[in-house]
PDB file of C-alpha atoms in Angstrom:
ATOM      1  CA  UNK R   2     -50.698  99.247 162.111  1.00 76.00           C
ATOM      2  CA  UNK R   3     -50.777 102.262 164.518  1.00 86.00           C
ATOM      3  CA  UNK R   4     -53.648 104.140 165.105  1.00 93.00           C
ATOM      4  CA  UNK R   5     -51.317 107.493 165.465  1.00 96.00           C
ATOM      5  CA  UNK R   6     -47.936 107.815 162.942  1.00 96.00           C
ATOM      6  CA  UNK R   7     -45.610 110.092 163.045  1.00 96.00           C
ATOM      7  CA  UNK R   8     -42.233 110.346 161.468  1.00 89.00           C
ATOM      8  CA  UNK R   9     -39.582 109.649 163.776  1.00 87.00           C
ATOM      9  CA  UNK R  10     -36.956 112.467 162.959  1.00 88.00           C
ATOM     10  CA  UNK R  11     -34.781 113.562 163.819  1.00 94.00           C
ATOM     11  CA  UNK R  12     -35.711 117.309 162.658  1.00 96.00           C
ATOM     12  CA  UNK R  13     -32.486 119.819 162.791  1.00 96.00           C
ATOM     13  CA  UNK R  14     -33.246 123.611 162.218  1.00 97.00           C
ATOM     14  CA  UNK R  15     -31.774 127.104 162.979  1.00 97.00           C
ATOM     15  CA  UNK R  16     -32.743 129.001 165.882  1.00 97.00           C
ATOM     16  CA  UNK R  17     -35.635 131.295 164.549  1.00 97.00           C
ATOM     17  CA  UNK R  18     -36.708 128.614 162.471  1.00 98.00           C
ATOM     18  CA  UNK R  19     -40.109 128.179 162.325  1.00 97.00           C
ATOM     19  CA  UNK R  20     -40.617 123.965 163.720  1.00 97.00           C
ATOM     20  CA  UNK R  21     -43.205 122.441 161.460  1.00 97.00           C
ATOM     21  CA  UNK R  22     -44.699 118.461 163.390  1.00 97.00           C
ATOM     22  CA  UNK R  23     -47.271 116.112 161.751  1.00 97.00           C
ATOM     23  CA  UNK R  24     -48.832 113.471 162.312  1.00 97.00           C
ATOM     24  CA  UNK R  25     -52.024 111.352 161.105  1.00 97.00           C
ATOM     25  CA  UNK R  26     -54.348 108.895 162.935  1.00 96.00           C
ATOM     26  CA  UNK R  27     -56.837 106.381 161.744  1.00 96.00           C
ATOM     27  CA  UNK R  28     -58.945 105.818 164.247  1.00 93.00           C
ATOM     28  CA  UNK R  29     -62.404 108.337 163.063  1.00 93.00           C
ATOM     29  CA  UNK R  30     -63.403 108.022 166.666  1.00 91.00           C
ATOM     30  CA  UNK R  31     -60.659 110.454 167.670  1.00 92.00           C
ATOM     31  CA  UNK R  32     -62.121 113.496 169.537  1.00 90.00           C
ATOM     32  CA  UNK R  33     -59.122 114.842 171.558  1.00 90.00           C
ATOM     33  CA  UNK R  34     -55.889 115.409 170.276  1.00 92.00           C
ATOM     34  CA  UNK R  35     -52.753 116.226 172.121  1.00 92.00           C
ATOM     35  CA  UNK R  36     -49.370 117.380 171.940  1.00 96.00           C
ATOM     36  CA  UNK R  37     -46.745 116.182 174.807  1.00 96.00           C
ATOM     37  CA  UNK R  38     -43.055 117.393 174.787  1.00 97.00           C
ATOM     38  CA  UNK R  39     -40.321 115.125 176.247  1.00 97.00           C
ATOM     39  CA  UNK R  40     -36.735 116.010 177.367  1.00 97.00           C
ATOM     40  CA  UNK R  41     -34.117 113.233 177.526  1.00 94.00           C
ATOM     41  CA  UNK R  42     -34.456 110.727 180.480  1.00 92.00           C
ATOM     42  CA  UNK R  43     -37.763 113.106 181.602  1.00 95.00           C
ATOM     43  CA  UNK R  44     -41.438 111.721 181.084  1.00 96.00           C
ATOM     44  CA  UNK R  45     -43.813 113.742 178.469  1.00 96.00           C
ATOM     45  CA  UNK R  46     -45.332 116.814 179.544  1.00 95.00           C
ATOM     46  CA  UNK R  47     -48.862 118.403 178.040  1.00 92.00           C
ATOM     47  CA  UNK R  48     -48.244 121.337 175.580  1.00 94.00           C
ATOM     48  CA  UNK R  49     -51.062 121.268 174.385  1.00 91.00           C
ATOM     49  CA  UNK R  50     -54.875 119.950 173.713  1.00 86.00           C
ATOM     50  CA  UNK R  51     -57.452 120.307 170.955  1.00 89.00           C
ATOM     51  CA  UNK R  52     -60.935 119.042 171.005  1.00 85.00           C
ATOM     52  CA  UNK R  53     -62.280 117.966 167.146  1.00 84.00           C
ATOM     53  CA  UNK R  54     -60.820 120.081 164.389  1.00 84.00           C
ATOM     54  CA  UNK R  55     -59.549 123.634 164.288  1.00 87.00           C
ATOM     55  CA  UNK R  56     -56.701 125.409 165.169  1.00 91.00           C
ATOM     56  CA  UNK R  57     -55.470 126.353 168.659  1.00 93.00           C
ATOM     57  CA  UNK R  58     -52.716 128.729 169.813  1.00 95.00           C
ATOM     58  CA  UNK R  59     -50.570 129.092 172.775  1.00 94.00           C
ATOM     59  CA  UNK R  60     -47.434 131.633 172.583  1.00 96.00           C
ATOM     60  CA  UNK R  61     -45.030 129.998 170.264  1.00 97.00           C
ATOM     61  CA  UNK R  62     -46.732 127.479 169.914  1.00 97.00           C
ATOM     62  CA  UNK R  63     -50.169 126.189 167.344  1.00 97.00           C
ATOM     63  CA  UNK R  64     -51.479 122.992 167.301  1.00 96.00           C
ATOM     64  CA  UNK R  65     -53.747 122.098 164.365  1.00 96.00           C
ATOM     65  CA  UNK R  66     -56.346 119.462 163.393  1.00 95.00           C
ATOM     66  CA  UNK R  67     -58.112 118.676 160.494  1.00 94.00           C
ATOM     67  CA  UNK R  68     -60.288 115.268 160.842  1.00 92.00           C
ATOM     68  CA  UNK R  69     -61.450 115.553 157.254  1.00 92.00           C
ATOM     69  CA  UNK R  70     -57.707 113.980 156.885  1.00 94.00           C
ATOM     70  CA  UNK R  71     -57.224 112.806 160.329  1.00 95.00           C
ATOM     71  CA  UNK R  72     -54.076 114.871 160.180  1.00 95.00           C
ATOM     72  CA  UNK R  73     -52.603 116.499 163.412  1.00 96.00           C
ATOM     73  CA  UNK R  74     -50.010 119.400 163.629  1.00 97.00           C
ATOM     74  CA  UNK R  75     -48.013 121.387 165.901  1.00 97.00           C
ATOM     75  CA  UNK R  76     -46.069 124.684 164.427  1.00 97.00           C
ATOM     76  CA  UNK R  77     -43.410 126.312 167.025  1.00 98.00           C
ATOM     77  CA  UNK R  78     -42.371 129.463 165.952  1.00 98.00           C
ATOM     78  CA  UNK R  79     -39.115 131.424 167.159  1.00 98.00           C
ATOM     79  CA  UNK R  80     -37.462 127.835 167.944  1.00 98.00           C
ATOM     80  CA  UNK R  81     -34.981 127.980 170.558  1.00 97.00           C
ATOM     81  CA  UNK R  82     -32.398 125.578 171.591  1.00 97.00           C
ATOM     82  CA  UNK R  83     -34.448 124.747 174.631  1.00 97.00           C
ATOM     83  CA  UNK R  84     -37.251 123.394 172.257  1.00 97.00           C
ATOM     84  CA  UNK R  85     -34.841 120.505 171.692  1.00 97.00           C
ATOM     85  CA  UNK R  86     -36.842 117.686 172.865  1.00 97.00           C
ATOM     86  CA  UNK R  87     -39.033 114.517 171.709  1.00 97.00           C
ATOM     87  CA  UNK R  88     -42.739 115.662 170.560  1.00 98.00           C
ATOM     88  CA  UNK R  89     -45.457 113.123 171.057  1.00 97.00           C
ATOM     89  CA  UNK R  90     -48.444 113.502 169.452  1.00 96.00           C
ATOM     90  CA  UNK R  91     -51.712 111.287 170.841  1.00 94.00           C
ATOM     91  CA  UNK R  92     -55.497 110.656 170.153  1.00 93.00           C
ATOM     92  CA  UNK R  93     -57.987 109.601 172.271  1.00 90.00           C
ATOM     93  CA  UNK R  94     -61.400 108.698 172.122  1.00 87.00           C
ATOM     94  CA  UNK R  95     -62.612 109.487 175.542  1.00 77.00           C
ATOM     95  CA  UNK R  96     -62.129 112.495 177.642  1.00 65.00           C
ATOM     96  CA  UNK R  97     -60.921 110.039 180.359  1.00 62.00           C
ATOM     97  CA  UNK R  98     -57.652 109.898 178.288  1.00 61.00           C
ATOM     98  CA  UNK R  99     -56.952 106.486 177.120  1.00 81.00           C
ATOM     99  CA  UNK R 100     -54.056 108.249 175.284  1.00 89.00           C
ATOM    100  CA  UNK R 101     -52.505 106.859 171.894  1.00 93.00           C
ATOM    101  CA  UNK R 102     -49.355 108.356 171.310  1.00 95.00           C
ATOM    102  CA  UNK R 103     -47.390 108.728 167.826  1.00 96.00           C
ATOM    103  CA  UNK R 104     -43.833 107.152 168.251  1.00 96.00           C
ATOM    104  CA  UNK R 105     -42.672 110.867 168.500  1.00 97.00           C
ATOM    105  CA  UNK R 106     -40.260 113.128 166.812  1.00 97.00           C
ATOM    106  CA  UNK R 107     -37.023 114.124 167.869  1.00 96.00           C
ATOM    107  CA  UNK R 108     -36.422 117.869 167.635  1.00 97.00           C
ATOM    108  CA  UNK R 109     -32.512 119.571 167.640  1.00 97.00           C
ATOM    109  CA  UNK R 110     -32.655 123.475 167.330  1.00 97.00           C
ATOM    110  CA  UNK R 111     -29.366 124.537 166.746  1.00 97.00           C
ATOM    111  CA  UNK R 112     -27.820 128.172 168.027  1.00 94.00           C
TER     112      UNK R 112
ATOM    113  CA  UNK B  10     -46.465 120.714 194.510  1.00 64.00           C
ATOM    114  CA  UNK B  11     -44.509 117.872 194.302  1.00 82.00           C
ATOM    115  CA  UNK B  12     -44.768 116.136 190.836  1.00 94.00           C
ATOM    116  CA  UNK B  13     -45.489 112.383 190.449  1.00 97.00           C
ATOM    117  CA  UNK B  14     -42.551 110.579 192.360  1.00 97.00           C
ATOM    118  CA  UNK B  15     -40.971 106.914 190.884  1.00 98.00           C
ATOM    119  CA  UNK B  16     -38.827 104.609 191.857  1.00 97.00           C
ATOM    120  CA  UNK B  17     -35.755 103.259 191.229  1.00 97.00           C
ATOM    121  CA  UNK B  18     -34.954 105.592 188.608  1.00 97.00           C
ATOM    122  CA  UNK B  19     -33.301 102.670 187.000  1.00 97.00           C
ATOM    123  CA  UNK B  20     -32.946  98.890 187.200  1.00 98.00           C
ATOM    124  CA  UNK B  21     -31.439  96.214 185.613  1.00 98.00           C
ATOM    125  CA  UNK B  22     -31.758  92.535 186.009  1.00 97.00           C
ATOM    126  CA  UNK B  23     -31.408  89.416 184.409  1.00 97.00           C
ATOM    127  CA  UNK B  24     -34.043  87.495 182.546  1.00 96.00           C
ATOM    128  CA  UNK B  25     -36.443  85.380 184.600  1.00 97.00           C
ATOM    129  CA  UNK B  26     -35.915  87.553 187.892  1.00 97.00           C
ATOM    130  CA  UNK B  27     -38.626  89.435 189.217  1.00 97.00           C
ATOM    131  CA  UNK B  28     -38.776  93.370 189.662  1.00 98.00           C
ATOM    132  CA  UNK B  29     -40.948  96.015 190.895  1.00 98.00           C
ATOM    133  CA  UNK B  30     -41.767  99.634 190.180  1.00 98.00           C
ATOM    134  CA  UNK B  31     -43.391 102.494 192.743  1.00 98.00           C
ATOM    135  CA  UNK B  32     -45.565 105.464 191.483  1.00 98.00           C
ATOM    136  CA  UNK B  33     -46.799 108.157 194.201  1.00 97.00           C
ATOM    137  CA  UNK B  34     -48.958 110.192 192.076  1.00 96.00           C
ATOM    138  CA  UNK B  35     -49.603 113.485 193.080  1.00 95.00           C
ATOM    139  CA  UNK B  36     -51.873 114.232 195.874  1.00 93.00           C
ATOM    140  CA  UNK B  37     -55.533 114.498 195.084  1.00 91.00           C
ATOM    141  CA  UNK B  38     -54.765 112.663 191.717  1.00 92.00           C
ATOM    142  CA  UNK B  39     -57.754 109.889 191.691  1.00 91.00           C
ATOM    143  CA  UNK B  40     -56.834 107.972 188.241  1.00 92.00           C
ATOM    144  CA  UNK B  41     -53.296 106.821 188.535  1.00 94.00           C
ATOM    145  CA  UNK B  42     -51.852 105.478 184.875  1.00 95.00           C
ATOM    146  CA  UNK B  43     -48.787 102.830 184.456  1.00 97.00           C
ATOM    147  CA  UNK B  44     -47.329 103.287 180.603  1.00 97.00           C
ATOM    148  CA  UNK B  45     -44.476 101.077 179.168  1.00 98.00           C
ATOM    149  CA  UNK B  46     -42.115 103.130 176.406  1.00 98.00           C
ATOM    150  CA  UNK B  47     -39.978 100.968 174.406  1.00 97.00           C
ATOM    151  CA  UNK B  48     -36.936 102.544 172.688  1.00 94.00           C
ATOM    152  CA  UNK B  49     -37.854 105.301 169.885  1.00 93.00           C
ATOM    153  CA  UNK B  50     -41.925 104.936 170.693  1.00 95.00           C
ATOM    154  CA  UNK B  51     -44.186 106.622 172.564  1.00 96.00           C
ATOM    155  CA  UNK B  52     -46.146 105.611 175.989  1.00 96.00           C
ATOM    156  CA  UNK B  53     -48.347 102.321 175.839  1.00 96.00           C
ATOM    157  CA  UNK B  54     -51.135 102.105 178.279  1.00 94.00           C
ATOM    158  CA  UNK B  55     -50.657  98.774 180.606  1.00 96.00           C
ATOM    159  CA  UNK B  56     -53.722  99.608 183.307  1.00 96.00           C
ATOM    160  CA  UNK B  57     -55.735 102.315 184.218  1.00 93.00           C
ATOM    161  CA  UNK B  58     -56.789 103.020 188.190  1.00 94.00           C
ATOM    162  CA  UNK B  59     -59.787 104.910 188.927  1.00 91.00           C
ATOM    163  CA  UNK B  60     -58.800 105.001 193.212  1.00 91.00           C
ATOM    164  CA  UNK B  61     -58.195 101.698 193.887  1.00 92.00           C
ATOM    165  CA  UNK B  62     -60.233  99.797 190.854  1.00 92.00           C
ATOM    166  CA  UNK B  63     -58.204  98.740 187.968  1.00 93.00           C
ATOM    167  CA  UNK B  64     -61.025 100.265 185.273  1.00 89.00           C
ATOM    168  CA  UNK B  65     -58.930  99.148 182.305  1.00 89.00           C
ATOM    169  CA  UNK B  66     -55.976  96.541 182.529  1.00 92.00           C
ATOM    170  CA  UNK B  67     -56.610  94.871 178.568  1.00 89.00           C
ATOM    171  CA  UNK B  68     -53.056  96.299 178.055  1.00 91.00           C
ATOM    172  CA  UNK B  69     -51.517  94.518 180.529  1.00 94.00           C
ATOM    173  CA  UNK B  70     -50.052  91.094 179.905  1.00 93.00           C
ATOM    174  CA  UNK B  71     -51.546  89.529 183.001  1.00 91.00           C
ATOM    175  CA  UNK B  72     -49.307  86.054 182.411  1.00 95.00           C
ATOM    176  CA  UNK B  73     -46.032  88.066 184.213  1.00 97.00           C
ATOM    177  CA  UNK B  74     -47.359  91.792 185.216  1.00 97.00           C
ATOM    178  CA  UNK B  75     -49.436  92.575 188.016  1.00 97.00           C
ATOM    179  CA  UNK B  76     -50.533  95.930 189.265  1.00 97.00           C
ATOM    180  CA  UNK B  77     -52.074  96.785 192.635  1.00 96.00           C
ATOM    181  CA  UNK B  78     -52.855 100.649 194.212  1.00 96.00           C
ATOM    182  CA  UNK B  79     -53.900  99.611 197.590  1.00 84.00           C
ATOM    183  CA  UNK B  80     -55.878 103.132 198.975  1.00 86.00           C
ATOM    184  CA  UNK B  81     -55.861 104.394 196.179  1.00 85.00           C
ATOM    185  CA  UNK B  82     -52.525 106.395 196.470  1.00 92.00           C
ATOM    186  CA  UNK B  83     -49.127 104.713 195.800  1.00 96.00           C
ATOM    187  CA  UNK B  84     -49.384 102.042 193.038  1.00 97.00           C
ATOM    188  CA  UNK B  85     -46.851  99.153 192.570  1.00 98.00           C
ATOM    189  CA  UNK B  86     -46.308  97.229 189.250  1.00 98.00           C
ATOM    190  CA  UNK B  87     -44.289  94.088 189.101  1.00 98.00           C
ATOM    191  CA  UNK B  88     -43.075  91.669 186.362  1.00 98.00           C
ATOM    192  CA  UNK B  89     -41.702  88.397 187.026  1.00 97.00           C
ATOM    193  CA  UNK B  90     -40.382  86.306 185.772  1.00 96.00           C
ATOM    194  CA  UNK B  91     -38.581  89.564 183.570  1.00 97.00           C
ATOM    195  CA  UNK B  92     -37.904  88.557 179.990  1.00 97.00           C
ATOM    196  CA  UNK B  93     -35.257  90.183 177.522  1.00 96.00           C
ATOM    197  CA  UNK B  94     -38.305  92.190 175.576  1.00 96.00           C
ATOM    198  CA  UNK B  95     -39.457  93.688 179.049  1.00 97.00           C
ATOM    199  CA  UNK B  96     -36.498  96.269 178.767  1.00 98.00           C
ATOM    200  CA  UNK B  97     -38.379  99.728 178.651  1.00 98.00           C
ATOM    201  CA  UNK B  98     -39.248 102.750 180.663  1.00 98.00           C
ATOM    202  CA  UNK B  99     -42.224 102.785 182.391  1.00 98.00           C
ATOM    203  CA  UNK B 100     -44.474 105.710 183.362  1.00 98.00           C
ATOM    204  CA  UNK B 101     -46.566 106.610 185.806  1.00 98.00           C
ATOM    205  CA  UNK B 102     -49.201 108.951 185.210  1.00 95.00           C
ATOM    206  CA  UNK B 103     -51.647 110.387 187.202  1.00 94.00           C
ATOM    207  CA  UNK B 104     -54.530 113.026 187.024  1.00 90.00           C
ATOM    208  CA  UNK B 105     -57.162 114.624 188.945  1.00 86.00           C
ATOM    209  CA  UNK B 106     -60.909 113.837 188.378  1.00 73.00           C
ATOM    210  CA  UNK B 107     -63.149 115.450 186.012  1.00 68.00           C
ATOM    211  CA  UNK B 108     -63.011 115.597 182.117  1.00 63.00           C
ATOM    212  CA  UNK B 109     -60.109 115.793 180.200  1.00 65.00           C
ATOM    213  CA  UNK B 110     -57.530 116.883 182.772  1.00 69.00           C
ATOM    214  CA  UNK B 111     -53.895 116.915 182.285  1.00 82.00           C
ATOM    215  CA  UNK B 112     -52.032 113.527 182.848  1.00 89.00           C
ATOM    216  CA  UNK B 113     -49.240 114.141 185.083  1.00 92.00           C
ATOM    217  CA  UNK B 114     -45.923 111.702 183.933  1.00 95.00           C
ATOM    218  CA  UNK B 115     -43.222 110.866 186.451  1.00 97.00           C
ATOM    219  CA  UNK B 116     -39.825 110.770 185.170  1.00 96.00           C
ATOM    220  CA  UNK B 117     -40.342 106.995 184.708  1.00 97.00           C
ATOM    221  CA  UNK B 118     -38.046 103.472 185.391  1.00 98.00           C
ATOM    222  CA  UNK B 119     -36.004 102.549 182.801  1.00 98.00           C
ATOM    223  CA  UNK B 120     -35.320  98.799 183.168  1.00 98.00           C
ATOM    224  CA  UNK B 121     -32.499  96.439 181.555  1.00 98.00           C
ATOM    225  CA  UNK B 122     -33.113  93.199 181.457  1.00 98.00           C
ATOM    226  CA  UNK B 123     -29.654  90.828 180.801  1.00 97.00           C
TER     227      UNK B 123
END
C-alpha cells in the first residue's frame, strides 16, 4: 500500500468552478505536506507547502491539512483553463524532503 | 536563472542495452535528486546527493542502476542492461541547502525500452 493516495481523475469542471483535490496518507510521521502542479511532458513544480495541520492560502489557491485524519487538500478557486494540469500531492517526514508523492490527479478546466 | 537542465529529452532502446541520463542542477543547488515516474504515478525517489555523497540510494536498484555526481555538480544515472519495466521518466531534482527548500524538477527523460 501507498503511504500517500489520491484518486487519479481525471476531474472536468467549468471555468469559475471552484477545483476541490484530496488526498490521505498513512504514514503519522508526516510533518510537511506539499502540493506540486505538473503540465504535460513538464516535471512538477511547488505550489505549495504546509507544515503539520492547518490551513494555508496563496491567491487562488488553499491547501489544507488535517492529521487528525491524515487527510490533505488543495481548493483552487476561479479555475482557469491554464489550471489544466496533473496535481501531486506528497508527504515527507524530514525537512530534507524525502518526498512521497500521491499518484496525482489530472485536472481539465474547460472554457 | 537557468532551471535544472536534462538530457536527452527522450530515449528509446531495446531491452538489455545500456543507457544514460544527465542532470545539471541549478547552480548553487547542493542536494541533487534522481526520481523515476512510471505512467499515471507520481515521482519515486532512486538516490539522494548531498554534493558529491550519495546520502540515500535504498531506492535505487543497485543490480542495473548506478548513479555518480562527480564535484558535486552534473550527476549521471545509468541502467544497463535496460529491461522492458525500466520504461519511465526520470527526474532530476535539485535544491539549495537549508531546511525545507523548494526542489527544483527538470523537465525529465522519458525512456522506451523495446
Amino acid at each position: 500500500q501507498k503511504e500517500v493516495e489520491q484518486d487519479p481523475g481525471p476531474l472536468s469542471v467549468p471555468e469559475g468552478a471552484i477545483v476541490s483535490l484530496n488526498c490521505t496518507y498513512s504514514n503519522s510521521a508526516f510533518q510537511y505536506f506539499m502540493w506540486y502542479r505538473q503540465y504535460s511532458r513538464k516535471g512538477p513544480e511547488l505550489l505549495m507547502y504546509t507544515y503539520s495541520s492547518g490551513n494555508k492560502e496563496d491567491g487562488r489557491f488553499t491547501a489544507q491539512v488535517d492529521k487528525s485524519s491524515k487527510y490533505i487538500s488543495l481548493f483552487i478557486r476561479d479555475s482557469q483553463p491554464s489550471d489544466s494540469a496533473t496535481y501531486l500531492c506528497a508527504g515527507t517526514t524530514d525537512s530534507w524532503g524525502k518526498l512521497q508523492f500521491g499518484a496525482g490527479t489530472q485536472v481539465v478546466v474547460t472554457p | 536563472e537557468a532551471g535544472v537542465v536534462q538530457s536527452p529529452r527522450y530515449k528509446i532502446i531495446e531491452k538489455k542495452q545500456p543507457v544514460a541520463f544527465w542532470c545539471n542542477p541549478i547552480s548553487g543547488h547542493n542536494t541533487l535528486y534522481w526520481y523515476r515516474q512510471n505512467l499515471g504515478q507520481g515521482p519515486e525517489l532512486l538516490i539522494r546527493y548531498e554534493n558529491e555523497e550519495a546520502v540515500d540510494d535504498s531506492q535505487l536498484p543497485k543490480d542495473r542502476f548506478s548513479a555518480e555526481r562527480l564535484k558535486g555538480v552534473d550527476s549521471t544515472l545509468k541502467i544497463q542492461p535496460a529491461e522492458l519495466g525500466d520504461s519511465a521518466v526520470y527526474l532530476c531534482a535539485s535544491k539549495a541547502g537549508g531546511l525545507l527548500n523548494e526542489q527544483f524538477f527538470g523537465p525529465g527523460t522519458r525512456l522506451t525500452v523495446l
